[in-house]
Tab-separated table of C-alpha atoms in Angstrom:
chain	number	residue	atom	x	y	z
B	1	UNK	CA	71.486	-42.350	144.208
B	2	UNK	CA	70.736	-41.091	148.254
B	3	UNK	CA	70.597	-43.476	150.791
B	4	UNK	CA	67.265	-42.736	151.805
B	5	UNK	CA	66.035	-43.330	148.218
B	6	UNK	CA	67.351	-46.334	147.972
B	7	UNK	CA	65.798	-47.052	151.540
B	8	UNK	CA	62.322	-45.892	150.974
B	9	UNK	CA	62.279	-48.235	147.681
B	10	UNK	CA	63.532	-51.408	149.086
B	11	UNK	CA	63.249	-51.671	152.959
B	12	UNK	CA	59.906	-53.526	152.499
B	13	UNK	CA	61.604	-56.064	150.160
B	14	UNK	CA	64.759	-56.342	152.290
B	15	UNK	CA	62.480	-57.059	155.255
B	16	UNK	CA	60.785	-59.780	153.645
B	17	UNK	CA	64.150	-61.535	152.414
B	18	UNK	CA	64.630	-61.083	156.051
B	19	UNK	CA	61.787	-62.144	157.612
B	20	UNK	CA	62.216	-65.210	155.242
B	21	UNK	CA	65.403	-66.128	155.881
B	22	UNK	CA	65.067	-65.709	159.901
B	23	UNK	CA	61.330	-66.597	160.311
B	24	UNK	CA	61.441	-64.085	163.502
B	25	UNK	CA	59.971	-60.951	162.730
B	26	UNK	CA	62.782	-58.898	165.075
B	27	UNK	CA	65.738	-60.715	164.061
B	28	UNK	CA	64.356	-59.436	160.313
B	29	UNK	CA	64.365	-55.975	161.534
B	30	UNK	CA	67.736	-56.666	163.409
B	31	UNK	CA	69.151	-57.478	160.471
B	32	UNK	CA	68.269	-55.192	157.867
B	33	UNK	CA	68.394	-52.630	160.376
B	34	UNK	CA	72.024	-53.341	161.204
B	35	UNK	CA	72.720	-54.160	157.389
B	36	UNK	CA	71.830	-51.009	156.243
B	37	UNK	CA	73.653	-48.978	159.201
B	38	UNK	CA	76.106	-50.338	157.392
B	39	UNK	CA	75.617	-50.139	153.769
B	40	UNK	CA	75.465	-46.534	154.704
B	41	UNK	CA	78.794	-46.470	155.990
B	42	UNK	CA	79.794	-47.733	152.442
B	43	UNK	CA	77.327	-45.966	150.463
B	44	UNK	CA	79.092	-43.959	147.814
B	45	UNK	CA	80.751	-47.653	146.444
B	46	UNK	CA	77.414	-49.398	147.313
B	47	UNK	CA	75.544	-46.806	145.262
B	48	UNK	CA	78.403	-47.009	142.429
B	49	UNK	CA	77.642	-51.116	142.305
B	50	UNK	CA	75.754	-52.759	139.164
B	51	UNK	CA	73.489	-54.629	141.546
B	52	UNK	CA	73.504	-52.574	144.816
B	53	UNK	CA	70.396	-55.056	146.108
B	54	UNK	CA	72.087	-58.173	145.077
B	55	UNK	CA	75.080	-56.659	147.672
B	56	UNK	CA	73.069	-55.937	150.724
B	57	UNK	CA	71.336	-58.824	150.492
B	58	UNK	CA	74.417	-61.021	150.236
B	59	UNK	CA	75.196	-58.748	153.426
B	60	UNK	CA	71.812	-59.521	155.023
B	61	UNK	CA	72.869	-63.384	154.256
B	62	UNK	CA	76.198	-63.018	155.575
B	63	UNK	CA	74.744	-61.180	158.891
B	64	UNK	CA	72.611	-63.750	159.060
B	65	UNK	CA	75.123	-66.848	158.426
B	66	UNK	CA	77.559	-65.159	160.927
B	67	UNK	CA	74.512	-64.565	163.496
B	68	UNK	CA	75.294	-64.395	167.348
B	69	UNK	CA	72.626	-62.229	168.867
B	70	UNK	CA	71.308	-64.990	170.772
B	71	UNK	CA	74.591	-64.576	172.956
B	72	UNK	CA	74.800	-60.555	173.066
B	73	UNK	CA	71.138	-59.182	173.584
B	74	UNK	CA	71.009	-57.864	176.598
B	75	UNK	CA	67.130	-57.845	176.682
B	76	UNK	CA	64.308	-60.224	176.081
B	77	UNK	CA	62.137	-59.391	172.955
B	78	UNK	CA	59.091	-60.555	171.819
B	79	UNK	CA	59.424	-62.887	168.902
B	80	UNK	CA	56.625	-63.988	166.442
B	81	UNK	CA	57.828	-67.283	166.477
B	82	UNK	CA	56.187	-70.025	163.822
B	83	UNK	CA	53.117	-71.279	165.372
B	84	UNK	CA	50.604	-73.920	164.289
B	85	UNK	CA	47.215	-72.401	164.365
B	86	UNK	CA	44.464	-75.168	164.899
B	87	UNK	CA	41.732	-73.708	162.850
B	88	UNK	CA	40.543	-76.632	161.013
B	89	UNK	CA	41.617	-75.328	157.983
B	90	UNK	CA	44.660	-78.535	156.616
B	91	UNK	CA	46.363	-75.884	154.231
B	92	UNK	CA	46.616	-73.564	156.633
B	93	UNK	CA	47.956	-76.092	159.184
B	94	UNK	CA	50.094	-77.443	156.623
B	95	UNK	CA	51.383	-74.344	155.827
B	96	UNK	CA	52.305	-73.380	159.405
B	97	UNK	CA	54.076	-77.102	160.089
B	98	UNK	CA	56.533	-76.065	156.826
B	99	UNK	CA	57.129	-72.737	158.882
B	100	UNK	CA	58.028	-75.248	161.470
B	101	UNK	CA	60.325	-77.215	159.644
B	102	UNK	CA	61.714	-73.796	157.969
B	103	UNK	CA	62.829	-72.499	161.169
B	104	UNK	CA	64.292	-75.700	162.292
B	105	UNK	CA	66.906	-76.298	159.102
B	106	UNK	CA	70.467	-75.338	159.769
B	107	UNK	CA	70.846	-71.693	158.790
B	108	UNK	CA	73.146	-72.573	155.998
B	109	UNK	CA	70.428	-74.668	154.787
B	110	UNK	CA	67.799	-72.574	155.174
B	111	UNK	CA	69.690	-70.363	153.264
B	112	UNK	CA	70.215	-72.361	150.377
B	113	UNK	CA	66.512	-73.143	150.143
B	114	UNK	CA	65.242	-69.469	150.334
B	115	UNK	CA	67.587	-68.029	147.746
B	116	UNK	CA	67.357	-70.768	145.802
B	117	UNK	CA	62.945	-70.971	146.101
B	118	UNK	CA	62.499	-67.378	147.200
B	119	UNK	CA	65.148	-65.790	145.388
B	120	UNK	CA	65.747	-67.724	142.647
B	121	UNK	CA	69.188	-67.943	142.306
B	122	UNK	CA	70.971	-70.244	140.855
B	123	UNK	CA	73.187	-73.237	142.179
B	124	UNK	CA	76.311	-70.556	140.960
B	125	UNK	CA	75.013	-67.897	142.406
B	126	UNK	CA	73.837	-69.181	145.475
B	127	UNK	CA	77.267	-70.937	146.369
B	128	UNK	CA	78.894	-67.037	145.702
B	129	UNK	CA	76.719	-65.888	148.633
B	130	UNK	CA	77.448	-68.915	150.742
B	131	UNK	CA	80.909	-68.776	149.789
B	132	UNK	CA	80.978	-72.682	148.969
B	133	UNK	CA	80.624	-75.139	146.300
B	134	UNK	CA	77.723	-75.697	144.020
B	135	UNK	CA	77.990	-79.516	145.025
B	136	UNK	CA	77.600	-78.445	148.386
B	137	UNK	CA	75.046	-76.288	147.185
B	138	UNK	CA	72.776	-79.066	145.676
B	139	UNK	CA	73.549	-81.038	148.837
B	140	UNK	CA	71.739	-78.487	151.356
B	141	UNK	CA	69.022	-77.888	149.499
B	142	UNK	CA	68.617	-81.968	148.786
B	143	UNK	CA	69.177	-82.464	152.627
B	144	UNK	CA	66.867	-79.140	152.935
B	145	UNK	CA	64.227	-80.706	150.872
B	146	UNK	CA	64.242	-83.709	152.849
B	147	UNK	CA	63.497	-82.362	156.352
B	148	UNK	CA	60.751	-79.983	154.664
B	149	UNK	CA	58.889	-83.487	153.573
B	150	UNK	CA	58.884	-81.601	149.922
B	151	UNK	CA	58.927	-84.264	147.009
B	152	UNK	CA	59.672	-82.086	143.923
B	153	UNK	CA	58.085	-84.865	141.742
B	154	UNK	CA	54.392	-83.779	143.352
B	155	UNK	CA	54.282	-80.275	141.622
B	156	UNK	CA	55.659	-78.441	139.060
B	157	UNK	CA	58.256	-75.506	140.477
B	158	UNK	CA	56.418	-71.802	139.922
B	159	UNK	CA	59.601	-70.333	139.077
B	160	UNK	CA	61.887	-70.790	136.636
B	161	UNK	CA	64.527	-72.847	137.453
B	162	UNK	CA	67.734	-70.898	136.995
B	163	UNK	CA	70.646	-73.324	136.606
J	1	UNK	CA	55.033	-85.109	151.937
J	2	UNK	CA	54.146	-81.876	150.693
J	3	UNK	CA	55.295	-79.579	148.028
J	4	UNK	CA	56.371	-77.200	146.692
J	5	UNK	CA	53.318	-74.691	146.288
J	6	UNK	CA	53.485	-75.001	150.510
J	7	UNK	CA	56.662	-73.964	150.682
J	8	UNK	CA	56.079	-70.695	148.808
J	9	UNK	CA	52.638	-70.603	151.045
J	10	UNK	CA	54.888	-70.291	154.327
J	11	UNK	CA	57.204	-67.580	152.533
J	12	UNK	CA	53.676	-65.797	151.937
J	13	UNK	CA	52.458	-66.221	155.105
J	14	UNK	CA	56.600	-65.126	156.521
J	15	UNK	CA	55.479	-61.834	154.239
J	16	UNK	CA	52.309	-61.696	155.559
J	17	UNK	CA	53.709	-61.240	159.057
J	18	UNK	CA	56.899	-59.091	158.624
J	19	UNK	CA	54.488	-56.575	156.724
J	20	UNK	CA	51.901	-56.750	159.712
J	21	UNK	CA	54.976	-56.272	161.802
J	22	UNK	CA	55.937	-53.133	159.793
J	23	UNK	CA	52.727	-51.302	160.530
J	24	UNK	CA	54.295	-50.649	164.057
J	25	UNK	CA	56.526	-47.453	164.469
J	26	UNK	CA	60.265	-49.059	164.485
J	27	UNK	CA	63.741	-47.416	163.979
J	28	UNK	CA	64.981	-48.861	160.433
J	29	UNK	CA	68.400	-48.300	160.627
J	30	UNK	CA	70.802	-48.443	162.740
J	31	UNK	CA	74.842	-48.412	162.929
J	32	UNK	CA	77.362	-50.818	163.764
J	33	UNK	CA	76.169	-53.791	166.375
J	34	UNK	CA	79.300	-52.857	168.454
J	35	UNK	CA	78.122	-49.351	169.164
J	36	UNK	CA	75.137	-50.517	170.615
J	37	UNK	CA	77.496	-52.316	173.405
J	38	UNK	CA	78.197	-48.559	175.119
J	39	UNK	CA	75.899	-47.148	177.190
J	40	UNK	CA	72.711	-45.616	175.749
J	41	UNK	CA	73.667	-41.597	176.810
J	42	UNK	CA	77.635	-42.346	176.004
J	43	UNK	CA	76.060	-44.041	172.629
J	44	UNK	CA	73.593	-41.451	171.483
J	45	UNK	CA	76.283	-39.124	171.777
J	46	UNK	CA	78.873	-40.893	170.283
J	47	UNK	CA	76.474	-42.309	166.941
J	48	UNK	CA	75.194	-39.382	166.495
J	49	UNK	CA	78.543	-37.711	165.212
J	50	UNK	CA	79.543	-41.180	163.221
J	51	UNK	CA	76.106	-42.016	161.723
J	52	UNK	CA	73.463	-39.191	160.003
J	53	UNK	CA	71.562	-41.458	157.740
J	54	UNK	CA	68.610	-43.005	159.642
J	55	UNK	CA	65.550	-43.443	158.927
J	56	UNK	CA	61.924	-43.396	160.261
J	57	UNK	CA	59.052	-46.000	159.117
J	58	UNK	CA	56.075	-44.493	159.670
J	59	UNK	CA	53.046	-47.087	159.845
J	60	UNK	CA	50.972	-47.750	157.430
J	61	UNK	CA	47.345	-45.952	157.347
J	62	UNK	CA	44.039	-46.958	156.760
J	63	UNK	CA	42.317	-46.822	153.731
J	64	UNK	CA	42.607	-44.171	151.574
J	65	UNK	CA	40.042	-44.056	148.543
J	66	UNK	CA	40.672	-42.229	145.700
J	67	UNK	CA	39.345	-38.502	145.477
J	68	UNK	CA	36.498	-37.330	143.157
J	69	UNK	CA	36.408	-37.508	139.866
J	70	UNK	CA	38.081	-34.984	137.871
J	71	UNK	CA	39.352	-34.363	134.164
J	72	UNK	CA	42.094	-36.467	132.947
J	73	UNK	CA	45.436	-35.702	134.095
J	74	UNK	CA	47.725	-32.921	131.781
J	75	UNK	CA	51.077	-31.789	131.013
J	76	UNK	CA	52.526	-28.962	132.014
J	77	UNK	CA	55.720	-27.008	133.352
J	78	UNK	CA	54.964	-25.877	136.630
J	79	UNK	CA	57.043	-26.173	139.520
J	80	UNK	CA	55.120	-26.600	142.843
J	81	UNK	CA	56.560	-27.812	146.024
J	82	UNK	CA	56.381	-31.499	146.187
J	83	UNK	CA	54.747	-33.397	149.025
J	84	UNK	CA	56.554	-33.203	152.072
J	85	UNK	CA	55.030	-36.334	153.757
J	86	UNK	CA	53.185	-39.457	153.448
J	87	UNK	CA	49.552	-37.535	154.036
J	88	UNK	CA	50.438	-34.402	151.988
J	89	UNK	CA	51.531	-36.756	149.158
J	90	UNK	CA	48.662	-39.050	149.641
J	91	UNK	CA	46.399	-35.863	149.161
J	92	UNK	CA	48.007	-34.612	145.888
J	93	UNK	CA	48.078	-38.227	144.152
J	94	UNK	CA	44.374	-38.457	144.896
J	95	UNK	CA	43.984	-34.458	142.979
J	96	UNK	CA	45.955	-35.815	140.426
J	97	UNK	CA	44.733	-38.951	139.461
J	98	UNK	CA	41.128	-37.538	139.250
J	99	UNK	CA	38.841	-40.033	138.030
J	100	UNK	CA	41.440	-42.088	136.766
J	101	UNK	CA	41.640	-44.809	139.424
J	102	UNK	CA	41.566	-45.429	143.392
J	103	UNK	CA	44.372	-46.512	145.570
J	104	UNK	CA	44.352	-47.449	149.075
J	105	UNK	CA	48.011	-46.693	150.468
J	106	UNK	CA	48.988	-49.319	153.225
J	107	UNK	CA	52.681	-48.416	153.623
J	108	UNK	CA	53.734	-44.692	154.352
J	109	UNK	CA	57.666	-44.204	154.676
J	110	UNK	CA	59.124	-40.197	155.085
J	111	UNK	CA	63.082	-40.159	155.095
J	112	UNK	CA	65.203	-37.444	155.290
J	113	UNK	CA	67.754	-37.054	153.066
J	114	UNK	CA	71.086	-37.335	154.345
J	115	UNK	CA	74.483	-39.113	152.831
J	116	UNK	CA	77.703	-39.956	154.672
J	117	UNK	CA	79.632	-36.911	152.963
J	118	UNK	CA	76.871	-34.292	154.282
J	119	UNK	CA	76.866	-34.715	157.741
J	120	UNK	CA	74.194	-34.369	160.354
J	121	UNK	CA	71.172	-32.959	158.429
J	122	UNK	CA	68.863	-30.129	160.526
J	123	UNK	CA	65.799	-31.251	161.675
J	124	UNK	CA	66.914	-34.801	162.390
J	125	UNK	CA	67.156	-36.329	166.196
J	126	UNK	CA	67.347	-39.265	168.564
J	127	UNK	CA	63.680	-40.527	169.331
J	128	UNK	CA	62.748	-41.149	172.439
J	129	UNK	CA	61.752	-44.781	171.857
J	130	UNK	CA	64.839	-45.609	170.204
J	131	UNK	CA	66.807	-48.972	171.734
J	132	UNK	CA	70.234	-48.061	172.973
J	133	UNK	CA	73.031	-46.770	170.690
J	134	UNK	CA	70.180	-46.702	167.764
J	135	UNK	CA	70.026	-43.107	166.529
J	136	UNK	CA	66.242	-42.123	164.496
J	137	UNK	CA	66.642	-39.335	162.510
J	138	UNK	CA	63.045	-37.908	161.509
J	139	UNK	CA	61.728	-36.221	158.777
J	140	UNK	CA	61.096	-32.815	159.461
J	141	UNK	CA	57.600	-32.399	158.086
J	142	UNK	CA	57.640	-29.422	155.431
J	143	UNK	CA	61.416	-30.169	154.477
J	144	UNK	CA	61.309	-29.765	150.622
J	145	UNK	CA	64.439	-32.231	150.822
J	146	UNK	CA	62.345	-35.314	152.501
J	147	UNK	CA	62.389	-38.675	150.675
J	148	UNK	CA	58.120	-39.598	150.574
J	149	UNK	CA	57.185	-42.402	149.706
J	150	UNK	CA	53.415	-44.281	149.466
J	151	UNK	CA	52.725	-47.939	148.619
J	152	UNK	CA	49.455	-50.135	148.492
J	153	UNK	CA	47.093	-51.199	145.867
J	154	UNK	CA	45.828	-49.071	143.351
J	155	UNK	CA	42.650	-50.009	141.145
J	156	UNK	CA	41.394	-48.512	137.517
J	157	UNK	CA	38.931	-50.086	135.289
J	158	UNK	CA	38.260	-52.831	137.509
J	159	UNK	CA	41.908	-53.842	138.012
J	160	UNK	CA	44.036	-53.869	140.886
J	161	UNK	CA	47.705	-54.292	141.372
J	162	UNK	CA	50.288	-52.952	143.817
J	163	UNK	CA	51.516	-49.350	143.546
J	164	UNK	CA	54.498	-47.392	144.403
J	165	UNK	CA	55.006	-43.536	144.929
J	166	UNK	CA	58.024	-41.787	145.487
J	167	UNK	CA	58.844	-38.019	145.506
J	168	UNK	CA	62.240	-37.056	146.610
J	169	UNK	CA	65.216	-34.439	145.785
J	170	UNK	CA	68.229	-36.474	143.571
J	171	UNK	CA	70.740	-34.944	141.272
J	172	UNK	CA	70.901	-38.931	139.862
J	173	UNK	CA	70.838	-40.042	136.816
J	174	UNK	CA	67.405	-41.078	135.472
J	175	UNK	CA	68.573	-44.516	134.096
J	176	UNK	CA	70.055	-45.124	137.783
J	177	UNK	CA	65.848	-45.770	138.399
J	178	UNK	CA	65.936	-48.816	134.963
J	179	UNK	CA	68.784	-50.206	137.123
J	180	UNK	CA	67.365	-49.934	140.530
J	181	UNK	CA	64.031	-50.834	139.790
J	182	UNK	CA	65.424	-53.736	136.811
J	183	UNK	CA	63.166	-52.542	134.268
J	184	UNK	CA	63.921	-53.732	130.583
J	185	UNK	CA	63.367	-50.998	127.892
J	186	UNK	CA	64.821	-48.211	129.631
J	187	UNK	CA	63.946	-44.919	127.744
J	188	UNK	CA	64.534	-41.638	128.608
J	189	UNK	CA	63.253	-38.822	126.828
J	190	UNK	CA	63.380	-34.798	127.294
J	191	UNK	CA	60.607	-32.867	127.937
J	192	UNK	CA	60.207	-29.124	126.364
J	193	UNK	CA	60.341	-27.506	129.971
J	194	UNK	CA	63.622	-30.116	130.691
J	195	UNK	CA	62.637	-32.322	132.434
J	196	UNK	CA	63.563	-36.112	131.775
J	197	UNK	CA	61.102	-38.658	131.838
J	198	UNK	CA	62.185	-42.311	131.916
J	199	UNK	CA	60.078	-45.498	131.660
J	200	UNK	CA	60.288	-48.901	131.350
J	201	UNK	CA	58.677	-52.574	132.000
J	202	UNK	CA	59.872	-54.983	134.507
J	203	UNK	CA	58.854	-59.154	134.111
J	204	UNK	CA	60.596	-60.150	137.488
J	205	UNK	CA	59.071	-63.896	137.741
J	206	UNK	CA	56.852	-65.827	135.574
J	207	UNK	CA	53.267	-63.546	134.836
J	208	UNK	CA	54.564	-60.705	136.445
J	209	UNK	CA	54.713	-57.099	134.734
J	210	UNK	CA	55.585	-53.967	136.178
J	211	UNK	CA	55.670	-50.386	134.933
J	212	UNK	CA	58.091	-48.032	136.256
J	213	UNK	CA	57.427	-44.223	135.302
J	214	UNK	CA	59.765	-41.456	136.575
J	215	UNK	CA	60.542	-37.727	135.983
J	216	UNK	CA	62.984	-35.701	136.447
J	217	UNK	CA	62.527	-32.259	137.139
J	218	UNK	CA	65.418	-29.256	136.387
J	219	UNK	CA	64.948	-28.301	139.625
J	220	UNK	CA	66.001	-31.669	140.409
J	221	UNK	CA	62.711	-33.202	141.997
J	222	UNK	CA	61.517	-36.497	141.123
J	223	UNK	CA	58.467	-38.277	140.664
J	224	UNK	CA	58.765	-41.929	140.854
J	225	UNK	CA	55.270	-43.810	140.353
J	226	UNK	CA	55.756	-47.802	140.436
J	227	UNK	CA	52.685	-50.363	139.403
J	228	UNK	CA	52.353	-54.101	139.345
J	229	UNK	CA	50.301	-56.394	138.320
J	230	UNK	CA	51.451	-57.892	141.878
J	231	UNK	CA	51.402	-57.059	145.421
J	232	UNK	CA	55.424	-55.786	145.548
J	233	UNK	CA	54.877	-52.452	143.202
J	234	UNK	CA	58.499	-52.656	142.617
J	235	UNK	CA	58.139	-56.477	141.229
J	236	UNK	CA	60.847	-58.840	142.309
J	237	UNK	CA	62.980	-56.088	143.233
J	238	UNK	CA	65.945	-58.069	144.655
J	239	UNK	CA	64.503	-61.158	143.046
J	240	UNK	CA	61.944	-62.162	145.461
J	241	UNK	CA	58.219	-63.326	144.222
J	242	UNK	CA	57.237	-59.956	144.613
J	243	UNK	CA	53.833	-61.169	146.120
J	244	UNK	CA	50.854	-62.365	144.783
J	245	UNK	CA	49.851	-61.410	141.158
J	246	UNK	CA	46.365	-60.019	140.934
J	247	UNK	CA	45.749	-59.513	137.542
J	248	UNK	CA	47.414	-60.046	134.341
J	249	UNK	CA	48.083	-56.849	133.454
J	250	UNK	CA	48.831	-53.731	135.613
J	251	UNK	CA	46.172	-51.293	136.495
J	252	UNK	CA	47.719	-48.515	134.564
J	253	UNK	CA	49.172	-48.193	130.886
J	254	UNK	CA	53.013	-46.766	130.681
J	255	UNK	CA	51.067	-43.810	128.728
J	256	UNK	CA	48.768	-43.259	131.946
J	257	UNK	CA	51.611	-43.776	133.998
J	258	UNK	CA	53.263	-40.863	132.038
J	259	UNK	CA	49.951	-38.757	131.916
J	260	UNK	CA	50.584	-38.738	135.964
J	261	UNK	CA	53.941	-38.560	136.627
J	262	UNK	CA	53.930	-35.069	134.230
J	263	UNK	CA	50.394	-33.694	135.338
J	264	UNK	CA	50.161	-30.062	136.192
J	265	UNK	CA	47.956	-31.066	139.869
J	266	UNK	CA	51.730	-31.748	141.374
């Protein structure tokens, strides 16, 4: 498969994985921008792969994990940061505070919650992208949980759970 | 405390804003972080030789309602030029689908095709707005070798779902597209002219369905028409949600899906 098929099909998803995972609308695009610069470089084994997706976004995770922009951007960007709009509207505001809280857990954590709620991986699975544990996997997203204020024992999950 | 439903809310709302974001005109890929370190004259240069597979997003467009009615789409063997960019192809899906439903394409993407064995491709060059040491190659409208692709919602009998549309060059195997797109019954079949038609159905996350219809060509073009019952035409592609679900079937049947993919209006 080219490159820029495999581009044109899942950029949008990749971006909002991204956009998920960094709750900043330009570090998304940083990363998936820089991720596939290079998952080019690698393409013909990329392409070759069972799960080529599953691989860039375990590179998108690992860009992400290993994350120092903050130090070497040489120039200021405008960042959609998580705001609380005060419309009135409690779900909305709700909503917005949990954006809040997202963007406040540890990255690791924040990763463990979003593949394991967004991408629905399991505990095994998400501890091969972490490269850790599944005890410490159930730990982050229990710890996770906890600064999110979610109490699993108000709703049933919408997805299946996978482990 | 909350739950869980406002967690996924604020991953909706984080999709919400990345795909507002992605309306804007934005280099989407770009090489190695340490080349961007060199000065932006020394870097163009420099990229440029090391990296010939960017892309360009071009943003989204407004509404686009179907075309007139017109007969039901047909079969045949003829081998027109594909679409060459998001407007062109946005023009020949409306001729094709006739009467057979509306679509309103929100996300237009052209991408030239380029791989890391084939060097610099002609027509491609550093935009003007790119950030230092990123190099934008652009599709070179009326290159029969562009990657075009169209995504949005697409409605028929009163139900909508999300819709992807891809026409590109590929000497790939057909079944490459079950894998990609993690569709389950994969089947390929060969036309009478050659060409290879594959289909399949993709249930990504609970109430989900997606339909995945794709020829081949033997001139080696490909049609690749994606619909959901959700907002991600592609489903949960790399296992996300894949969006909202809007209905609980997609807009289209596979045989539609087919009817399009091999009409004679391409």
């Amino acid at each position: 498969m080219e490159f820029a098929e495999y581009v044109a099909r899942q950029r949008p998803a990749l971006m909002r994985f991204a956009m998920v995972l960094t709750c900043r609308t330009w570090l998304a695009e940083d990363l998936v921008s820089d991720v596939l610069g290079r998952a080019f470089e690698r393409w013909d084994r990329i392409s070759g792969m069972d799960e080529p997706n599953a691989y860039v976004r375990r590179m998108i995770v690992n860009e992400y994990l290993s994350w120092r922009r903050m130090l070497t951007r040489t120039s200021p960007r405008a960042e959609v940061e998580p705001t609380v709009i005060s419309d009135g509207a409690d779900e909305r505001a709700e909503r917005d505070a949990m954006i809040s809280r997202l963007a406040g857990l540890p990255k690791k954590q924040r990763a463990a919650v979003v593949l394991r709620y967004y991408a629905g991986l399991s505990d095994r699975e998400i501890a091969t992208q972490l490269g850790c544990r599944e005890p410490t996997v159930r730990s982050q997203i229990h710890r996770a949980l906890n600064v999110l204020r979610i109490d699993l024992t108000t709703t049933a999950p919408s997805f299946q759970e996978t482990s | 405390m909350s739950d869980l439903r406002t967690l996924y809310d604020a991953f909706a709302e984080l999709e919400r804003r990345v795909d507002a974001a992605a309306t804007d005109v934005a280099p989407i890929v770009r090489p190695r972080r340490t080349a961007r370190l060199v000065p932006v004259a020394a870097t163009v240069v420099a990229v440029a030789g090391l990296f010939a597979g960017a892309v360009w997003l071009v943003p989204g467009g407004s509404g686009t309602p179907a075309g007139p009615p017109a007969t039901a789409p047909s079969t045949t063997t003829a081998r027109s030029q594909l679409p060459t960019t998001p407007d062109e192809l946005i023009a020949r899906f409306k001729a094709v689908l006739g009467d057979t439903a509306t679509f309103e394409a929100t996300s237009k993407t052209a991408v030239p095709k380029s791989s890391p064995s084939k060097g610099q491709q002609p027509g491609t060059y550093p935009s003007k707005n790119q950030q230092a040491g990123t190099v934008v190659l652009t599709a070179e409208p009326g290159n029969p070798d562009n990657t075009v692709l169209i995504s949005g919602t697409l409605t028929s009998a009163g139900v909508t779902g999300g819709f992807g549309l891809t026409v590109h060059s590929s000497d790939s195997e057909p079944g490459e597209w079950c894998r990609l797109s993690r569709t389950k019954d994969c089947d390929v079949s060969t036309l009478p002219d050659g060409s290879r038609l594959v289909t399949g159905t993709g249930r990504h996350a609970p109430g989900a369905v997606s339909y995945m219809a794709c020829l081949v060509r033997p001139d080696g073009k490909v049609i690749l028409l994606s619909v959901s019952n959700q907002e991600d035409p592609g489903g949960a592609a790399i296992g996300t949600p894949g969006g909202r679900i809007y209905a609980s079937q997609p807009p289209l049947t596979l045989e539609q899906m087919k009817a399009i993919v091999t009409s004679g209006k391409w």
